[in-house]
PDB file of C-alpha atoms and ligand atoms in Angstrom:
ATOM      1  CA  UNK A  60     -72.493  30.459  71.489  1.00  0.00           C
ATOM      2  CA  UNK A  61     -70.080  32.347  73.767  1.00  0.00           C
ATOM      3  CA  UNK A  62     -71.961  36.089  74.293  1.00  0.00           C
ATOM      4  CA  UNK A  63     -70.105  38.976  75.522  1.00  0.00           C
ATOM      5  CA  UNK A  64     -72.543  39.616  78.270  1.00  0.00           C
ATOM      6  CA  UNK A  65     -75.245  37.818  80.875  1.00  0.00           C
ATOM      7  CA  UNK A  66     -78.303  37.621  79.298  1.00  0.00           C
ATOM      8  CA  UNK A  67     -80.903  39.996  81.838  1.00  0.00           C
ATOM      9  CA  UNK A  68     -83.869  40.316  82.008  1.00  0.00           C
ATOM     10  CA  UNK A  69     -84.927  43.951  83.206  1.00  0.00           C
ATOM     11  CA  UNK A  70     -88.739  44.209  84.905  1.00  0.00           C
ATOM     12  CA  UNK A  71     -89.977  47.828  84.127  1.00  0.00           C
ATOM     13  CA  UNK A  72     -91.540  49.703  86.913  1.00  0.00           C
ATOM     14  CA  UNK A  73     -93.717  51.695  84.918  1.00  0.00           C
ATOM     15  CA  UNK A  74     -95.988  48.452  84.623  1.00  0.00           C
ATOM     16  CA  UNK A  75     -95.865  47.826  88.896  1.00  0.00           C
ATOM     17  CA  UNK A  76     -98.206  49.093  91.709  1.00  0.00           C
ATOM     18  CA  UNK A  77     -96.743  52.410  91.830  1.00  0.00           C
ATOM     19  CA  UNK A  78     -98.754  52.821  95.328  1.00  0.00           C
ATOM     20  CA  UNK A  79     -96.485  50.319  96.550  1.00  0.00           C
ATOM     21  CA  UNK A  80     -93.022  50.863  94.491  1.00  0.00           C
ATOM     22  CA  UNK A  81     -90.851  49.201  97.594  1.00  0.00           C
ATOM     23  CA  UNK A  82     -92.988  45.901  97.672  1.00  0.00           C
ATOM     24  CA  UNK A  83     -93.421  45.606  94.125  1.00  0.00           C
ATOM     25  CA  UNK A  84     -89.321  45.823  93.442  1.00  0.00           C
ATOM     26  CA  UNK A  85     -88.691  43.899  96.560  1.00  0.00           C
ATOM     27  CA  UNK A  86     -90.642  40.739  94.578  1.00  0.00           C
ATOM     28  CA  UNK A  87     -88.590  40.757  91.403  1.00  0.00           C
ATOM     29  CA  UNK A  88     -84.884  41.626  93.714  1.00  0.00           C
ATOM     30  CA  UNK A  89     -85.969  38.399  95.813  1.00  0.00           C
ATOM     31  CA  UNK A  90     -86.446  37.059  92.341  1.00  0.00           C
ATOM     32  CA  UNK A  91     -82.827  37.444  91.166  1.00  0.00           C
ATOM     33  CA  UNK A  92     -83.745  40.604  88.818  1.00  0.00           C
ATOM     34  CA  UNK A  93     -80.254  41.988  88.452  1.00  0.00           C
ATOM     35  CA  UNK A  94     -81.939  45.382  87.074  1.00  0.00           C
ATOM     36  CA  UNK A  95     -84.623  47.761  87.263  1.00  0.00           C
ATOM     37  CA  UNK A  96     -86.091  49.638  84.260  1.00  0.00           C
ATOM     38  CA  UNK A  97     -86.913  52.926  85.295  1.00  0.00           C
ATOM     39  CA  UNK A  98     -88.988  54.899  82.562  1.00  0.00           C
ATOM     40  CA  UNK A  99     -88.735  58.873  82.937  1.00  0.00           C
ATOM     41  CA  UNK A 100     -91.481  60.670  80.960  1.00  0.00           C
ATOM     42  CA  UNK A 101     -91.941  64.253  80.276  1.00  0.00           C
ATOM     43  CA  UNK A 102     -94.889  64.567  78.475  1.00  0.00           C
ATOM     44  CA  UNK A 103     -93.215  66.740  75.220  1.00  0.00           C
ATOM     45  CA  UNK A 104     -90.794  64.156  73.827  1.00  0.00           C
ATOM     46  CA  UNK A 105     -93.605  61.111  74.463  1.00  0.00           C
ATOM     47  CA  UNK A 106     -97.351  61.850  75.587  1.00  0.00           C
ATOM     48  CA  UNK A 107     -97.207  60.488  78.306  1.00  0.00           C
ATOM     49  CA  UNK A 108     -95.752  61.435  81.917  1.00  0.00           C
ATOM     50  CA  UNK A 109     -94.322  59.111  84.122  1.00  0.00           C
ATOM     51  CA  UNK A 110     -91.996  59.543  87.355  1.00  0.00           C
ATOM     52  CA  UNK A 111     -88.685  61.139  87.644  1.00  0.00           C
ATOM     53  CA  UNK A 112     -85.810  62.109  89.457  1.00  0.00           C
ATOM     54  CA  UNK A 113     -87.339  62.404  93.634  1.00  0.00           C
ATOM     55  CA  UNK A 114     -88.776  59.019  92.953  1.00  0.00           C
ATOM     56  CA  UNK A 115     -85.401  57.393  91.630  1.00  0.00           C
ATOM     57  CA  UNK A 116     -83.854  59.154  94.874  1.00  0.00           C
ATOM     58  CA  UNK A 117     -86.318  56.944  97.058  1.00  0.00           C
ATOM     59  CA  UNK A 118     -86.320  54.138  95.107  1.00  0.00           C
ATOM     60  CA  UNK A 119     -82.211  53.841  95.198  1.00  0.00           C
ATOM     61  CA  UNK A 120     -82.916  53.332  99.054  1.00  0.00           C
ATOM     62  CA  UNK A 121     -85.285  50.485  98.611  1.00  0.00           C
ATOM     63  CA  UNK A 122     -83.559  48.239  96.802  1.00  0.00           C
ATOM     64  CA  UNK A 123     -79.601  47.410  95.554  1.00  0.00           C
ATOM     65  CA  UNK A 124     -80.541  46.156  91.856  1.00  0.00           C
ATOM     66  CA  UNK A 125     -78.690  48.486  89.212  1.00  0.00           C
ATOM     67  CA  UNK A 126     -81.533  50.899  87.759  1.00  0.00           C
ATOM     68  CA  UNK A 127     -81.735  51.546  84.451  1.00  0.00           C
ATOM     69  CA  UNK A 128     -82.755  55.670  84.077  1.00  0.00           C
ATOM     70  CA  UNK A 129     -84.589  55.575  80.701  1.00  0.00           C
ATOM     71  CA  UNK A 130     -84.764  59.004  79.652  1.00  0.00           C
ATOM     72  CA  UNK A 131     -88.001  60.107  77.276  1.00  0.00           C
ATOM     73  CA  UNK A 132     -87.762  63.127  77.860  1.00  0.00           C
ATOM     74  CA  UNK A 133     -86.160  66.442  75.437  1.00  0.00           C
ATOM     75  CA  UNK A 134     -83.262  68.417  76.569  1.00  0.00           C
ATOM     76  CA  UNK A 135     -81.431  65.248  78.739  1.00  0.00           C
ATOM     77  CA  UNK A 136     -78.794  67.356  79.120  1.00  0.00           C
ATOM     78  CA  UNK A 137     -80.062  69.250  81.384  1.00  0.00           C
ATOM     79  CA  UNK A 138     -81.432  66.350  83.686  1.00  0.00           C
ATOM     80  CA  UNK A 139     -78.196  64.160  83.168  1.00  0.00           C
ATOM     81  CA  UNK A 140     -76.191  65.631  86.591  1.00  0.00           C
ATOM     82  CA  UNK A 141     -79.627  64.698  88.634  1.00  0.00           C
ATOM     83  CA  UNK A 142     -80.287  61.315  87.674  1.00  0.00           C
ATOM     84  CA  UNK A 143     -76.455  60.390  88.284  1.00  0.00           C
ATOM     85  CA  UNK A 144     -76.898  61.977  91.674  1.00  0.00           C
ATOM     86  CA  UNK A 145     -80.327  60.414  92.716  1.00  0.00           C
ATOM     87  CA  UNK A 146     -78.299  57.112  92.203  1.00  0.00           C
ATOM     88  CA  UNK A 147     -79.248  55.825  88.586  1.00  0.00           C
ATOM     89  CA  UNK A 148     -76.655  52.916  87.370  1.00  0.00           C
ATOM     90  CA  UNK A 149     -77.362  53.312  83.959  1.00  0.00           C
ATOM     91  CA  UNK A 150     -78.584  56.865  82.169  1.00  0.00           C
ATOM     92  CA  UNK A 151     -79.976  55.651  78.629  1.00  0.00           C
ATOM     93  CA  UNK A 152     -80.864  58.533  76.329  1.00  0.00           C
ATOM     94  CA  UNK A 153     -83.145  58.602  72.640  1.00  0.00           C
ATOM     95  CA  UNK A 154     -81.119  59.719  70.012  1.00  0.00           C
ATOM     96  CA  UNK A 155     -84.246  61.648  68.827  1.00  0.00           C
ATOM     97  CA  UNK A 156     -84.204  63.520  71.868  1.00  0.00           C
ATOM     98  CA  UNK A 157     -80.812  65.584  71.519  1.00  0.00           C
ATOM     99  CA  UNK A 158     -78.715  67.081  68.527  1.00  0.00           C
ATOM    100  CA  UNK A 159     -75.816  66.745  71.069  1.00  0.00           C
ATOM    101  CA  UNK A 160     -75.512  62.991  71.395  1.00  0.00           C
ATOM    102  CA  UNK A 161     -72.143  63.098  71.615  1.00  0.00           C
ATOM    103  CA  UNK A 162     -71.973  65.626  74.414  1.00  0.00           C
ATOM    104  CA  UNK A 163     -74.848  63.723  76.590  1.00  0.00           C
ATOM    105  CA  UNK A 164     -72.771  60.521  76.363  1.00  0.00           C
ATOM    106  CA  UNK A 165     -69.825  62.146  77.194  1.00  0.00           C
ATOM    107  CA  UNK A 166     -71.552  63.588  80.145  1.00  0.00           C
ATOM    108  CA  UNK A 167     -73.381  60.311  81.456  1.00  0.00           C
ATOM    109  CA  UNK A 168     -69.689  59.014  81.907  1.00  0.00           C
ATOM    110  CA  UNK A 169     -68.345  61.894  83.525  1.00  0.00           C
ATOM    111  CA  UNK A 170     -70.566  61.103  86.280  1.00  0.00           C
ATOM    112  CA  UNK A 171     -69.329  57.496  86.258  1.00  0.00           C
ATOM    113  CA  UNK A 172     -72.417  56.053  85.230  1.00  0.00           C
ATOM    114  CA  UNK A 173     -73.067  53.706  82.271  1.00  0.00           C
ATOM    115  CA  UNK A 174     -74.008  55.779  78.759  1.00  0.00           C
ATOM    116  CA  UNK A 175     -76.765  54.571  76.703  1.00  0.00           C
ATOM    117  CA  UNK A 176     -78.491  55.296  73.513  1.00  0.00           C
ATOM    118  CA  UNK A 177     -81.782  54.233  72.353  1.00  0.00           C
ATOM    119  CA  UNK A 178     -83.692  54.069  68.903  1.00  0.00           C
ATOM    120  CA  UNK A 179     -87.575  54.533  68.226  1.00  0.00           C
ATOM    121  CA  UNK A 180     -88.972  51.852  65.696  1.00  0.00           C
ATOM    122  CA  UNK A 181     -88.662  55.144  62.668  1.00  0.00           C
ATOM    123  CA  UNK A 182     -84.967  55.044  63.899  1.00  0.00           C
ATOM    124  CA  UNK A 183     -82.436  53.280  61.876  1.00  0.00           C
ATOM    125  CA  UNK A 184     -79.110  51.494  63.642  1.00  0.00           C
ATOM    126  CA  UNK A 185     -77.473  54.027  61.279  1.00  0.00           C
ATOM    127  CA  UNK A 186     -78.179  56.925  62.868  1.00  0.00           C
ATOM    128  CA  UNK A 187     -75.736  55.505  65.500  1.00  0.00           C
ATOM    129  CA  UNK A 188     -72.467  54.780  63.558  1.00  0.00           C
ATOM    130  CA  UNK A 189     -70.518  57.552  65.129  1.00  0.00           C
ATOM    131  CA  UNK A 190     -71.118  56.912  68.830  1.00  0.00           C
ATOM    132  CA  UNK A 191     -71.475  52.801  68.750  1.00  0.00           C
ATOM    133  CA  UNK A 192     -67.898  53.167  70.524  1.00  0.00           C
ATOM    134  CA  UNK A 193     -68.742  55.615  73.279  1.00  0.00           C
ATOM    135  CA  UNK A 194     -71.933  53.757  74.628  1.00  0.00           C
ATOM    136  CA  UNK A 195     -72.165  50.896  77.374  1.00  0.00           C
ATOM    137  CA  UNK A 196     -75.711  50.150  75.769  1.00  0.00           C
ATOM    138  CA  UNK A 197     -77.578  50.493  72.667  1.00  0.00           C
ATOM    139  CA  UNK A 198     -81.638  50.084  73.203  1.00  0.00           C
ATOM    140  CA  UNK A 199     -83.770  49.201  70.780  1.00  0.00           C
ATOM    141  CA  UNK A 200     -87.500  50.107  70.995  1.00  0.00           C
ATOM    142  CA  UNK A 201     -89.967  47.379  69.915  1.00  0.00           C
ATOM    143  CA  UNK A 202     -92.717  49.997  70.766  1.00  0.00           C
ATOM    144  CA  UNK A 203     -93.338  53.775  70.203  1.00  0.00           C
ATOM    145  CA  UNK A 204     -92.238  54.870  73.022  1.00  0.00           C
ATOM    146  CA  UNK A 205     -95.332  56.221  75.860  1.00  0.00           C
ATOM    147  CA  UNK A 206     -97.254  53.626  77.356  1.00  0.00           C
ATOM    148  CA  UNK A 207     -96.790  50.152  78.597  1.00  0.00           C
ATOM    149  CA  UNK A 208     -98.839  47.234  77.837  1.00  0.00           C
ATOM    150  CA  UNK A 209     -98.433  48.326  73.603  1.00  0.00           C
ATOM    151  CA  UNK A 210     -97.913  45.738  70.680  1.00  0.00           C
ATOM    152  CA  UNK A 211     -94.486  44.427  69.572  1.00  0.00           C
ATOM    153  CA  UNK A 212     -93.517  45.828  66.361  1.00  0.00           C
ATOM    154  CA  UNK A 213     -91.297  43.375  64.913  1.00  0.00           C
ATOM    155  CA  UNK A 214     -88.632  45.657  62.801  1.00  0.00           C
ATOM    156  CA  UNK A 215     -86.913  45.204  66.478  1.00  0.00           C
ATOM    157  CA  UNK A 216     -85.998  42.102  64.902  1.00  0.00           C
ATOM    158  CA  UNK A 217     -83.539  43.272  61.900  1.00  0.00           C
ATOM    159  CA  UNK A 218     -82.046  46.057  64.263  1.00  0.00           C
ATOM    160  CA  UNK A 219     -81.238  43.654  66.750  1.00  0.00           C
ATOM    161  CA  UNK A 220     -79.661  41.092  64.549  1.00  0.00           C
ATOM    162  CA  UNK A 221     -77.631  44.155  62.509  1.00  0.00           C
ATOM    163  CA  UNK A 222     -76.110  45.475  66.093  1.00  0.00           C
ATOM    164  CA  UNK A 223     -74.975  42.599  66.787  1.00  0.00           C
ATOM    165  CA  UNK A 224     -73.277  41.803  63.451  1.00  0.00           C
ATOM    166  CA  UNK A 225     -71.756  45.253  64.006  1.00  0.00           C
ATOM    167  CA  UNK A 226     -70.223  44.342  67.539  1.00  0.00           C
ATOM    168  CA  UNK A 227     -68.471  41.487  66.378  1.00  0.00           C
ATOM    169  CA  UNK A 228     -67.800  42.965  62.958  1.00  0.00           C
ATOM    170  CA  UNK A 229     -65.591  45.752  64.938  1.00  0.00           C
ATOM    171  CA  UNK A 230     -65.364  44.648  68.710  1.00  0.00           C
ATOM    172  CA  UNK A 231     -67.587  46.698  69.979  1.00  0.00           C
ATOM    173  CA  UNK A 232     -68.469  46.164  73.665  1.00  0.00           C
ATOM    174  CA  UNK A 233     -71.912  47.447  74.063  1.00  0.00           C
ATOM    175  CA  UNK A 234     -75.071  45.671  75.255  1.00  0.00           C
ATOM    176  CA  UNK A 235     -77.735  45.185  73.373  1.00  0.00           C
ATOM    177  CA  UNK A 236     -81.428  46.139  74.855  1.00  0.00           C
ATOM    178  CA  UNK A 237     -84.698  45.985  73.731  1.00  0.00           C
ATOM    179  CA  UNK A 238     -88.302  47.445  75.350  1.00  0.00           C
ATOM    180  CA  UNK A 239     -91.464  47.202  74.337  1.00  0.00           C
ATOM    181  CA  UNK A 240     -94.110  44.144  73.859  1.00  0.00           C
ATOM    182  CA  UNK A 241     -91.483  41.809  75.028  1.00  0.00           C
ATOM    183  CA  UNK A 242     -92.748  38.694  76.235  1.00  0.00           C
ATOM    184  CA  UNK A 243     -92.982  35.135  77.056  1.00  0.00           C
ATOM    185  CA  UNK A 244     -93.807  34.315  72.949  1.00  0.00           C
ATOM    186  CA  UNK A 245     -90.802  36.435  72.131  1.00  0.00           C
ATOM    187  CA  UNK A 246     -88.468  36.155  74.797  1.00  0.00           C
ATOM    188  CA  UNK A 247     -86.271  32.857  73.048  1.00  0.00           C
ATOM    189  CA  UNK A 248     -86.255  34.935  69.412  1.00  0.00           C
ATOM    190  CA  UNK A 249     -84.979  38.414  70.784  1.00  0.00           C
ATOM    191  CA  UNK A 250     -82.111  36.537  72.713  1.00  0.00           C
ATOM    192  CA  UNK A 251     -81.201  34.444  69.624  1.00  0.00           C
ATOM    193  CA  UNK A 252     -80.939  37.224  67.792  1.00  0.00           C
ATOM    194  CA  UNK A 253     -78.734  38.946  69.660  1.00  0.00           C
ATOM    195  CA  UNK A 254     -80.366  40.875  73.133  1.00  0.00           C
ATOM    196  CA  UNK A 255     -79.059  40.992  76.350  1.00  0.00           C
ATOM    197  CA  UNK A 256     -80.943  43.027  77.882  1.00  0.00           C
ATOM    198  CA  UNK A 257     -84.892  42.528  77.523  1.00  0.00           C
ATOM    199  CA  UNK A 258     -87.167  44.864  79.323  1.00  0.00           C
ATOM    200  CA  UNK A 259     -90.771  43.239  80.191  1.00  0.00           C
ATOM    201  CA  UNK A 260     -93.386  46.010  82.617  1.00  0.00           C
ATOM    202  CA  UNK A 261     -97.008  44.166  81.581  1.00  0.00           C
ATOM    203  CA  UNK A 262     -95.688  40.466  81.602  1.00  0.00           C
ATOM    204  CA  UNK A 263     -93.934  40.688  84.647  1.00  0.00           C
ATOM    205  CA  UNK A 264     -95.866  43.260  86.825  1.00  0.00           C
ATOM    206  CA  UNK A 265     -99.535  42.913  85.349  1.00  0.00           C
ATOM    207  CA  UNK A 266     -99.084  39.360  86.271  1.00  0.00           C
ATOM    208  CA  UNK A 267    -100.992  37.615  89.321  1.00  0.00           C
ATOM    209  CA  UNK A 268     -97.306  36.280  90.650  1.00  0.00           C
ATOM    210  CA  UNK A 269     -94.224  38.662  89.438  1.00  0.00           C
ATOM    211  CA  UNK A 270     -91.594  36.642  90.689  1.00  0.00           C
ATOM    212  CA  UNK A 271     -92.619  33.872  88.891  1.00  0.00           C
ATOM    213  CA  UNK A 272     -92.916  35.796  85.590  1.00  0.00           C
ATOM    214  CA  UNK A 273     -89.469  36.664  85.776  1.00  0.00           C
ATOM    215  CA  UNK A 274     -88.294  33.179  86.556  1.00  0.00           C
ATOM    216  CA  UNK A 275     -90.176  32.309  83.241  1.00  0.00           C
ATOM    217  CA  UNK A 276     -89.091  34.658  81.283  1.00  0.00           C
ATOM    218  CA  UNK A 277     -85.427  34.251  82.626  1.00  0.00           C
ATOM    219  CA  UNK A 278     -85.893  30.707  82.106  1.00  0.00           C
ATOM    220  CA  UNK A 279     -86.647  31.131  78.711  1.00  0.00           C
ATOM    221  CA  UNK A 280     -84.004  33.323  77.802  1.00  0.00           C
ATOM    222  CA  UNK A 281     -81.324  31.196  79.394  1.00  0.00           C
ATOM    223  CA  UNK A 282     -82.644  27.652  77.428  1.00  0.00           C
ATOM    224  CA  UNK A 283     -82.897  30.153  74.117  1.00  0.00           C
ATOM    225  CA  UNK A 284     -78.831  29.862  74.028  1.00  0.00           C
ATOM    226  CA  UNK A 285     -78.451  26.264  74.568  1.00  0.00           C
ATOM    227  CA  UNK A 286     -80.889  26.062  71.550  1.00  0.00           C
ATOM    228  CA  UNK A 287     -83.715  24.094  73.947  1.00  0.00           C
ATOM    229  CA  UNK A 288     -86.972  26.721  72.571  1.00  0.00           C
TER     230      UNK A 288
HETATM  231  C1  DX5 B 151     -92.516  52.311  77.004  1.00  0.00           C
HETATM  232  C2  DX5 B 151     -91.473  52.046  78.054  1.00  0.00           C
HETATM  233  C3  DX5 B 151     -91.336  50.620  78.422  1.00  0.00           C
HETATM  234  C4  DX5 B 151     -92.563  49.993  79.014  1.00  0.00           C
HETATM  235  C5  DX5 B 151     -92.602  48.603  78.459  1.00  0.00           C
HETATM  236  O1  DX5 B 151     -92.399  53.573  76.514  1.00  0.00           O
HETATM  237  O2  DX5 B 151     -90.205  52.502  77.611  1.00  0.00           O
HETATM  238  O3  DX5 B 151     -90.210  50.390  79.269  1.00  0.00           O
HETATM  239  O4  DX5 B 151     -92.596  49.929  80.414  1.00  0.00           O
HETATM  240  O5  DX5 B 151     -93.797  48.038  78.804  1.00  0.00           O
HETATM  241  P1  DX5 B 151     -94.318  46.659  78.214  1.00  0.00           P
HETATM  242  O6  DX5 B 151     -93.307  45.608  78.632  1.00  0.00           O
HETATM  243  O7  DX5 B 151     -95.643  46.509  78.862  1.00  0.00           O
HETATM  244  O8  DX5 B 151     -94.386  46.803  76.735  1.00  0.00           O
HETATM  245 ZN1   ZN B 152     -88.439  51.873  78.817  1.00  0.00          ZN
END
């Protein structure tokens, strides 16, 4: 099957040793991780908070893997301008989070950075329709969005398998993401049905050997298109 873009597989920092954020990314870069997930939370738009925009800055001078700024937090459009600046490659926004989708997008590539939306698991692919041709990436959350280490929820699936019918349907370019509960039992599925993009913090980080976790999982996802799992 010819896809539109490299399958990736994205290890999420929120999951890592965040006493030692240089040495954990350096394991997965040496790996051949070609991205970072970088979870922002704010504590009002999720209950949880997590790290944001002085840690990116640092972070962007430990290591050249893109980083992927997922935003969980309300009002984005006020925090847009500093995440492009502290060097994020990627600025992915809910579309719970913002009546002004349109606007925020429109802003993330102003500052030449890649635009993203995401969906929680109560949000349907529909709520998308009128920005599915302004957006680099579309993410699809396989979790509530909060905490790390949570259960798949498998609606993912469908969503998934409908964005992807809608890219070819009208030529869309975007990527297709998806975070939360992603791992090695689920990897070959999600990139079958149409991910690029899978996010993984627990089975990558919480695992004795990281780099080798990613290899898996990258392993996995690769063999998933030539129809070997
Ligand atoms: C959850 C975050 C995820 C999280 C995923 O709100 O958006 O990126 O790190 O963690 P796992 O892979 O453990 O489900
Ligand atoms: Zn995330």
């Amino acid at each position: 099957m010819k896809r539109l873009h490299p399958i990736e597989i994205a290890p999420s920092l929120l999951a890592a040793d965040l006493a030692n954020i240089a040495s954990e990314v350096r394991k997965v870069e040496q790996a051949g991780a070609p991205v970072l997930h970088f979870d922002v939370m704010d504590g009002h738009f999720v209950p949880n908070i997590s790290m944001g925009v002085p840690v990116l800055a640092s972070l962007r001078k430990a290591t050249s893997m893109a980083v992927d700024a997922h935003l969980m937090i309300e009002r984005p459009e006020e925090y847009i301008e500093a995440f492009a600046k502290a060097g994020a490659d990627r600025i992915l926004v809910h579309q719970e989070a913002t009546v002004h989708l349109d606007r925020v997008l429109a802003q993330i590539r102003e500052m030449k950075v890649e635009a993203g939306v995401v969906i929680n698991p109560g949000t349907p692919v529909a709520a998308l329709g009128e920005v599915l041709d302004k957006v680099d990436t579309v993410l699809v959350m396989s979790v509530n969005p909060g905490f790390g280490g949570q259960s798949f929820i498998p609606g993912a699936f469908a969503k998934i398998r409908e964005l992807s019918e809608l890219r070819s349907r009208y030529n869309y370019a975007f990527r297709i993401e998806v975070d939360g509960g992603v791992g090695l039992e689920n990897v070959a599925e999600l990139v079958r049905a149409g991910a690029d993009t899978l996010v993984a913090g627990t089975t990558i980080f919480r695992s004795p050997d990281p780099a080798a976790a990613f290899r898996q999982m990258r392993d996995l996802a690769h063999d998933a298109l030539t129809q070997k799992v």
